């Protein structure tokens, strides 16, 4: 969707929005022309190309934009106040009586605007949005709006693979505005069309893994037997995956203990969503041997993704199954999980049964 910029100073307003996010500021100096308070064809365009994130790096912002352009982000718009012909005085509309607009001026800080937006959010339960849209290709366009102060509320949304949940800061923006009222300099011509961005926070998601152990036969005389598994996040080449601090993204050892033929399942949680883990049976129990592959690779889906349709498939919790059989030996033993350590040549059993 192409973003329309009808106002001559629209680009300048976008730059100002990048600096202030709220998109509003009020000068104590009157603009050259009176605000057309009866105008009903104003517009607000929300564009994900504009990302304002505290302490965010350029690369991080780029990832946000890449995600946002694939996502459908619900955005609700609330008209919280009317504006007078000077463009400086705002009169609260119901139910947004909590917000104090009487003290706004050219010195109102971004922090103060954020507080006013938070006050407006407190009244949302009693309010009805004047418009609601989902972003399409990173854009949501609201047209045929009256002048006034608006609260923009993007809803929290998961990215397309559910590996990240994004929440967005609600904020206030004024219609109309001008380059001068935003920055204290430049044109004082009122502009009734504005383009604003998003201020996101990213929350990485986590998922579960179920490891199921089945026995094809069982020696009652030997009694309980334990099987041990390593679980490690791997990269596309099958190598151990490290984070930016050169630490393994995920590495764990778990076990199942059996007292009969009944299958046992162990569940791991808090595994970073979107990673592939390699599950390896590193100890096959005294007098038992594995049937099939000793390792299995599986993609971890976030808990939020389970039950959702992604790529035409309904997502299920990541799971692997291993089978073992009695090999005729006479050694029994169980409870050896803590006796395994990771060395340069793989997992080693450091003390025997």
CSV table of C-alpha atoms in Angstrom, one decimal:
chain,number,residue,atom,x,y,z
A,1,UNK,CA,0.0,0.0,0.0
A,2,UNK,CA,1.4,3.4,-1.0
A,3,UNK,CA,1.6,6.0,1.7
A,4,UNK,CA,-0.1,9.2,0.6
A,5,UNK,CA,1.5,12.5,1.7
A,6,UNK,CA,-0.9,15.2,0.7
A,7,UNK,CA,0.6,18.0,2.9
A,8,UNK,CA,3.6,19.9,1.6
A,9,UNK,CA,5.3,19.6,5.0
A,10,UNK,CA,4.4,16.0,5.6
A,11,UNK,CA,7.9,14.7,5.3
A,12,UNK,CA,9.1,17.2,7.9
A,13,UNK,CA,6.3,16.0,10.2
A,14,UNK,CA,7.5,12.5,9.8
A,15,UNK,CA,11.0,13.5,10.9
A,16,UNK,CA,9.5,15.3,13.8
A,17,UNK,CA,7.5,12.3,14.8
A,18,UNK,CA,10.7,10.3,14.9
A,19,UNK,CA,12.1,12.7,17.4
A,20,UNK,CA,9.1,13.0,19.7
A,21,UNK,CA,7.0,9.9,18.9
A,22,UNK,CA,3.9,11.5,20.3
A,23,UNK,CA,3.7,13.6,17.2
A,24,UNK,CA,2.3,16.5,19.2
A,25,UNK,CA,3.6,19.7,20.7
A,26,UNK,CA,1.9,23.0,21.1
A,27,UNK,CA,3.6,26.3,20.5
A,28,UNK,CA,2.7,29.4,22.5
A,29,UNK,CA,2.8,31.4,19.3
A,30,UNK,CA,-0.3,31.4,17.1
A,31,UNK,CA,0.0,29.9,13.6
A,32,UNK,CA,-0.7,32.1,10.7
A,33,UNK,CA,-4.0,30.5,9.9
A,34,UNK,CA,-6.9,29.4,12.1
A,35,UNK,CA,-7.5,25.7,12.4
A,36,UNK,CA,-10.5,24.5,10.3
A,37,UNK,CA,-12.2,22.8,13.3
A,38,UNK,CA,-15.1,21.6,11.0
A,39,UNK,CA,-12.8,19.7,8.7
A,40,UNK,CA,-13.7,16.0,8.6
A,41,UNK,CA,-11.3,14.7,5.9
A,42,UNK,CA,-8.1,14.5,8.0
A,43,UNK,CA,-6.0,11.4,8.0
A,44,UNK,CA,-3.5,9.5,10.1
A,45,UNK,CA,-1.2,6.9,8.6
A,46,UNK,CA,0.5,4.4,10.8
A,47,UNK,CA,3.7,3.1,9.1
A,48,UNK,CA,5.9,0.4,10.5
A,49,UNK,CA,8.8,2.0,8.5
A,50,UNK,CA,9.0,4.5,11.4
A,51,UNK,CA,10.2,2.7,14.5
A,52,UNK,CA,11.1,4.5,17.7
A,53,UNK,CA,12.7,2.2,20.2
A,54,UNK,CA,14.5,3.3,23.3
A,55,UNK,CA,18.2,2.4,23.2
A,56,UNK,CA,17.6,0.4,20.0
A,57,UNK,CA,20.3,-0.2,17.5
A,58,UNK,CA,19.8,0.2,13.8
A,59,UNK,CA,20.0,-3.5,13.2
A,60,UNK,CA,17.4,-4.2,15.8
A,61,UNK,CA,15.1,-1.6,14.3
A,62,UNK,CA,15.6,-3.3,10.9
A,63,UNK,CA,14.5,-6.6,12.3
A,64,UNK,CA,11.4,-5.0,13.8
A,65,UNK,CA,10.5,-3.5,10.4
A,66,UNK,CA,11.1,-6.8,8.7
A,67,UNK,CA,8.8,-8.6,11.1
A,68,UNK,CA,6.1,-5.8,11.1
A,69,UNK,CA,5.8,-5.8,7.3
A,70,UNK,CA,4.8,-9.5,7.4
A,71,UNK,CA,2.5,-9.1,10.4
A,72,UNK,CA,-1.1,-7.9,10.7
A,73,UNK,CA,-1.0,-5.5,13.6
A,74,UNK,CA,-4.4,-4.3,14.9
A,75,UNK,CA,-4.5,-0.5,15.5
A,76,UNK,CA,-7.3,1.3,17.2
A,77,UNK,CA,-7.9,5.0,17.1
A,78,UNK,CA,-9.7,7.1,19.8
A,79,UNK,CA,-10.6,10.8,19.6
A,80,UNK,CA,-9.9,12.0,23.1
A,81,UNK,CA,-10.3,15.8,22.7
A,82,UNK,CA,-11.5,18.6,20.4
A,83,UNK,CA,-9.2,21.4,19.3
A,84,UNK,CA,-10.0,25.1,19.0
A,85,UNK,CA,-9.2,27.4,16.1
A,86,UNK,CA,-5.8,28.4,17.7
A,87,UNK,CA,-4.6,24.8,17.6
A,88,UNK,CA,-3.5,25.2,21.2
A,89,UNK,CA,-6.6,24.5,23.4
A,90,UNK,CA,-8.0,21.0,23.7
A,91,UNK,CA,-11.3,20.1,25.3
A,92,UNK,CA,-11.7,16.6,26.6
A,93,UNK,CA,-14.2,14.3,25.1
A,94,UNK,CA,-16.0,11.6,27.2
A,95,UNK,CA,-14.9,9.2,28.6
A,96,UNK,CA,-11.3,10.7,28.5
A,97,UNK,CA,-11.7,13.1,31.4
A,98,UNK,CA,-8.6,11.8,33.2
A,99,UNK,CA,-6.2,13.5,30.8
A,100,UNK,CA,-5.1,17.0,31.6
A,101,UNK,CA,-4.6,19.1,28.5
A,102,UNK,CA,-4.7,22.5,30.2
A,103,UNK,CA,-0.9,22.6,30.8
A,104,UNK,CA,0.4,21.6,27.4
A,105,UNK,CA,2.7,24.1,25.6
A,106,UNK,CA,5.9,24.1,23.6
A,107,UNK,CA,7.9,23.0,26.7
A,108,UNK,CA,5.8,19.8,27.3
A,109,UNK,CA,8.3,17.0,27.3
A,110,UNK,CA,8.0,13.6,25.6
A,111,UNK,CA,7.9,12.0,29.1
A,112,UNK,CA,4.9,14.3,30.0
A,113,UNK,CA,3.2,13.3,26.8
A,114,UNK,CA,3.7,9.7,27.6
A,115,UNK,CA,2.1,10.2,31.0
A,116,UNK,CA,-0.9,11.9,29.4
A,117,UNK,CA,-1.2,8.9,27.0
A,118,UNK,CA,-1.1,6.5,29.9
A,119,UNK,CA,-3.8,8.5,31.6
A,120,UNK,CA,-5.9,8.2,28.5
A,121,UNK,CA,-5.4,4.5,28.4
A,122,UNK,CA,-7.0,4.3,31.8
A,123,UNK,CA,-10.3,5.3,30.3
A,124,UNK,CA,-10.2,2.8,27.4
A,125,UNK,CA,-12.6,0.3,29.0
A,126,UNK,CA,-15.4,2.9,28.7
A,127,UNK,CA,-14.4,4.1,25.2
A,128,UNK,CA,-15.3,3.1,21.7
A,129,UNK,CA,-12.7,3.6,18.9
A,130,UNK,CA,-13.6,5.9,16.1
A,131,UNK,CA,-11.7,3.5,13.7
A,132,UNK,CA,-9.9,0.2,13.8
A,133,UNK,CA,-7.6,-1.3,11.2
A,134,UNK,CA,-5.0,-4.0,10.8
A,135,UNK,CA,-1.7,-3.0,9.1
A,136,UNK,CA,-1.3,-4.4,5.6
A,137,UNK,CA,2.2,-4.5,4.2
A,138,UNK,CA,3.2,-2.4,7.2
A,139,UNK,CA,0.6,0.3,6.8
A,140,UNK,CA,-2.7,1.3,8.4
A,141,UNK,CA,-4.4,4.3,6.9
A,142,UNK,CA,-7.2,6.2,8.8
A,143,UNK,CA,-9.2,8.6,6.6
A,144,UNK,CA,-12.2,11.0,7.1
A,145,UNK,CA,-11.2,12.0,10.6
A,146,UNK,CA,-12.3,15.1,12.4
A,147,UNK,CA,-9.7,17.5,13.9
A,148,UNK,CA,-8.7,16.9,17.5
A,149,UNK,CA,-6.4,14.9,19.7
A,150,UNK,CA,-6.2,11.2,19.0
A,151,UNK,CA,-4.9,8.2,21.1
A,152,UNK,CA,-3.3,5.6,18.9
A,153,UNK,CA,-3.4,2.1,20.4
A,154,UNK,CA,-1.6,-0.7,18.5
A,155,UNK,CA,-2.4,-4.1,20.0
A,156,UNK,CA,0.2,-6.7,21.1
A,157,UNK,CA,0.9,-9.1,18.3
A,158,UNK,CA,3.1,-12.1,17.6
A,159,UNK,CA,5.3,-12.2,14.6
A,160,UNK,CA,4.4,-14.7,11.9
A,161,UNK,CA,6.4,-17.6,13.4
A,162,UNK,CA,5.4,-16.8,17.0
A,163,UNK,CA,9.0,-16.5,18.1
A,164,UNK,CA,8.5,-12.9,19.3
A,165,UNK,CA,5.6,-11.1,21.0
A,166,UNK,CA,5.5,-7.4,20.3
A,167,UNK,CA,3.9,-4.8,22.5
A,168,UNK,CA,3.4,-1.2,21.5
A,169,UNK,CA,3.3,2.0,23.5
A,170,UNK,CA,0.0,3.9,23.0
A,171,UNK,CA,0.6,7.6,22.2
A,172,UNK,CA,-1.2,10.8,21.4
A,173,UNK,CA,-1.1,12.7,18.1
A,174,UNK,CA,-2.8,15.9,17.1
A,175,UNK,CA,-4.8,16.7,14.0
A,176,UNK,CA,-3.9,19.2,12.6
A,177,UNK,CA,-0.3,19.9,13.4
A,178,UNK,CA,2.5,21.8,11.8
A,179,UNK,CA,6.3,21.8,11.5
A,180,UNK,CA,6.5,24.8,13.8
A,181,UNK,CA,4.2,23.3,16.6
A,182,UNK,CA,6.3,20.1,16.5
A,183,UNK,CA,9.8,21.6,16.5
A,184,UNK,CA,9.5,25.2,17.3
A,185,UNK,CA,10.8,26.2,13.9
A,186,UNK,CA,9.9,25.9,10.3
A,187,UNK,CA,6.5,26.3,8.6
A,188,UNK,CA,3.5,27.2,10.7
A,189,UNK,CA,1.0,25.9,8.0
A,190,UNK,CA,-1.5,23.5,9.4
A,191,UNK,CA,-1.2,20.0,8.0
A,192,UNK,CA,-4.2,17.8,8.3
A,193,UNK,CA,-2.5,14.5,7.2
A,194,UNK,CA,0.2,13.0,9.3
A,195,UNK,CA,2.3,9.8,9.2
A,196,UNK,CA,3.4,8.3,12.5
A,197,UNK,CA,5.3,5.2,13.6
A,198,UNK,CA,5.4,2.5,16.3
A,199,UNK,CA,7.3,2.2,19.5
A,200,UNK,CA,7.7,-1.5,20.1
A,201,UNK,CA,9.0,-3.8,22.8
A,202,UNK,CA,10.0,-7.3,21.8
A,203,UNK,CA,9.5,-10.3,24.1
A,204,UNK,CA,11.3,-13.5,23.0
A,205,UNK,CA,9.0,-16.6,23.3
A,206,UNK,CA,9.8,-20.0,24.6
A,207,UNK,CA,8.5,-23.5,24.1
A,208,UNK,CA,8.3,-27.0,25.4
A,209,UNK,CA,9.9,-30.3,24.3
A,210,UNK,CA,8.6,-33.7,25.2
A,211,UNK,CA,11.0,-36.6,25.1
A,212,UNK,CA,9.2,-40.0,25.2
A,213,UNK,CA,11.0,-43.2,26.0
A,214,UNK,CA,9.4,-46.6,25.0
A,215,UNK,CA,10.8,-50.0,25.9
A,216,UNK,CA,10.1,-52.9,23.5
A,217,UNK,CA,10.8,-55.4,26.3
A,218,UNK,CA,11.8,-55.3,30.0
A,219,UNK,CA,13.9,-57.5,32.3
A,220,UNK,CA,12.0,-57.6,35.6
A,221,UNK,CA,14.9,-59.3,37.4
A,222,UNK,CA,17.3,-56.4,36.7
A,223,UNK,CA,14.7,-53.9,38.0
A,224,UNK,CA,14.7,-50.2,37.3
A,225,UNK,CA,16.7,-48.7,34.4
A,226,UNK,CA,17.5,-45.2,33.5
A,227,UNK,CA,18.1,-43.6,30.1
A,228,UNK,CA,19.8,-40.2,29.7
A,229,UNK,CA,19.4,-37.6,26.9
A,230,UNK,CA,21.3,-34.4,26.0
A,231,UNK,CA,19.4,-31.6,24.4
A,232,UNK,CA,21.4,-28.9,22.6
A,233,UNK,CA,20.4,-26.1,20.3
A,234,UNK,CA,22.2,-26.4,16.9
A,235,UNK,CA,22.7,-24.2,13.9
A,236,UNK,CA,21.9,-24.9,10.3
A,237,UNK,CA,25.1,-27.0,9.9
A,238,UNK,CA,24.4,-29.1,12.9
A,239,UNK,CA,26.9,-27.4,15.2
A,240,UNK,CA,26.3,-26.3,18.7
A,241,UNK,CA,24.6,-22.9,18.6
A,242,UNK,CA,26.1,-20.0,20.6
A,243,UNK,CA,24.7,-16.6,21.5
A,244,UNK,CA,26.4,-13.2,21.3
A,245,UNK,CA,28.3,-13.9,24.5
A,246,UNK,CA,29.6,-17.2,23.1
A,247,UNK,CA,27.4,-19.3,25.4
A,248,UNK,CA,25.3,-22.2,24.2
A,249,UNK,CA,21.8,-21.0,23.4
A,250,UNK,CA,20.4,-24.1,25.0
A,251,UNK,CA,22.1,-27.2,26.6
A,252,UNK,CA,20.5,-29.6,29.1
A,253,UNK,CA,20.7,-33.2,30.3
A,254,UNK,CA,17.6,-35.1,31.3
A,255,UNK,CA,16.6,-38.7,32.1
A,256,UNK,CA,13.7,-41.2,32.3
A,257,UNK,CA,13.6,-44.0,34.8
A,258,UNK,CA,11.5,-47.1,34.1
A,259,UNK,CA,10.1,-49.8,36.3
A,260,UNK,CA,8.3,-51.7,33.6
A,261,UNK,CA,7.2,-51.6,30.0
A,262,UNK,CA,5.2,-48.4,30.5
A,263,UNK,CA,6.5,-45.5,28.4
A,264,UNK,CA,7.9,-42.5,30.3
A,265,UNK,CA,7.9,-38.9,29.1
A,266,UNK,CA,10.0,-36.0,30.3
A,267,UNK,CA,9.1,-32.4,29.4
A,268,UNK,CA,11.5,-29.5,29.1
A,269,UNK,CA,10.3,-25.9,29.1
A,270,UNK,CA,11.8,-22.4,28.6
A,271,UNK,CA,13.5,-23.5,25.4
A,272,UNK,CA,14.0,-20.5,23.0
A,273,UNK,CA,11.3,-20.7,20.3
A,274,UNK,CA,12.6,-20.9,16.7
A,275,UNK,CA,15.7,-22.9,17.5
A,276,UNK,CA,16.3,-26.5,16.4
A,277,UNK,CA,17.5,-28.8,19.1
A,278,UNK,CA,19.3,-32.1,18.8
A,279,UNK,CA,18.2,-34.7,21.3
A,280,UNK,CA,20.7,-37.5,21.8
A,281,UNK,CA,20.4,-40.6,23.9
A,282,UNK,CA,23.8,-40.5,25.6
A,283,UNK,CA,23.2,-43.4,27.9
A,284,UNK,CA,21.0,-46.3,26.9
A,285,UNK,CA,20.5,-47.9,30.3
A,286,UNK,CA,22.4,-50.9,31.7
A,287,UNK,CA,21.7,-54.0,29.5
A,288,UNK,CA,19.5,-52.1,27.0
A,289,UNK,CA,20.3,-50.8,23.5
A,290,UNK,CA,18.6,-48.2,21.4
A,291,UNK,CA,16.5,-49.1,18.3
A,292,UNK,CA,16.8,-46.6,15.5
A,293,UNK,CA,18.7,-43.3,15.4
A,294,UNK,CA,20.6,-42.2,18.5
A,295,UNK,CA,19.9,-38.5,17.8
A,296,UNK,CA,16.8,-36.6,16.6
A,297,UNK,CA,16.5,-33.0,15.5
A,298,UNK,CA,13.3,-31.0,16.2
A,299,UNK,CA,12.2,-27.4,15.8
A,300,UNK,CA,11.0,-25.7,19.0
A,301,UNK,CA,7.7,-23.9,18.6
A,302,UNK,CA,6.6,-21.3,21.2
A,303,UNK,CA,3.8,-22.1,23.6
A,304,UNK,CA,1.8,-19.3,21.9
A,305,UNK,CA,2.2,-21.1,18.5
A,306,UNK,CA,0.7,-24.4,19.7
A,307,UNK,CA,-2.7,-24.8,18.2
A,308,UNK,CA,-2.2,-22.1,15.6
A,309,UNK,CA,-2.0,-22.7,11.9
A,310,UNK,CA,1.4,-21.7,10.5
A,311,UNK,CA,2.3,-22.4,6.9
A,312,UNK,CA,-0.9,-24.4,6.5
A,313,UNK,CA,-0.1,-26.8,9.4
A,314,UNK,CA,-1.5,-26.8,12.9
A,315,UNK,CA,1.4,-26.4,15.3
A,316,UNK,CA,2.0,-29.0,18.0
A,317,UNK,CA,4.4,-29.1,20.9
A,318,UNK,CA,7.8,-30.3,19.8
A,319,UNK,CA,8.2,-34.0,20.6
A,320,UNK,CA,10.6,-36.9,20.0
A,321,UNK,CA,10.3,-40.6,20.7
A,322,UNK,CA,13.1,-43.1,21.4
A,323,UNK,CA,12.8,-46.9,21.6
A,324,UNK,CA,15.1,-49.4,23.5
A,325,UNK,CA,15.2,-53.1,23.9
A,326,UNK,CA,16.8,-55.4,26.5
A,327,UNK,CA,20.0,-56.8,25.0
A,328,UNK,CA,20.4,-59.9,27.2
A,329,UNK,CA,22.9,-58.4,29.6
A,330,UNK,CA,22.9,-58.9,33.3
A,331,UNK,CA,23.8,-55.4,34.5
A,332,UNK,CA,21.1,-53.3,36.3
A,333,UNK,CA,21.2,-49.7,37.2
A,334,UNK,CA,19.4,-46.4,37.3
A,335,UNK,CA,19.7,-42.8,38.4
A,336,UNK,CA,22.9,-41.8,36.5
A,337,UNK,CA,21.9,-38.4,35.1
A,338,UNK,CA,24.3,-36.4,37.2
A,339,UNK,CA,27.2,-38.7,36.2
A,340,UNK,CA,27.4,-37.3,32.7
A,341,UNK,CA,29.6,-34.3,31.7
A,342,UNK,CA,30.2,-32.6,28.4
A,343,UNK,CA,33.8,-32.8,27.2
A,344,UNK,CA,35.7,-31.9,24.1
A,345,UNK,CA,34.8,-35.2,22.5
A,346,UNK,CA,31.2,-35.2,23.5
A,347,UNK,CA,29.3,-36.5,26.5
A,348,UNK,CA,31.2,-38.7,28.9
A,349,UNK,CA,30.0,-41.0,31.7
A,350,UNK,CA,32.4,-40.1,34.4
A,351,UNK,CA,31.4,-42.7,37.1
A,352,UNK,CA,30.0,-46.1,36.4
A,353,UNK,CA,27.3,-48.3,38.0
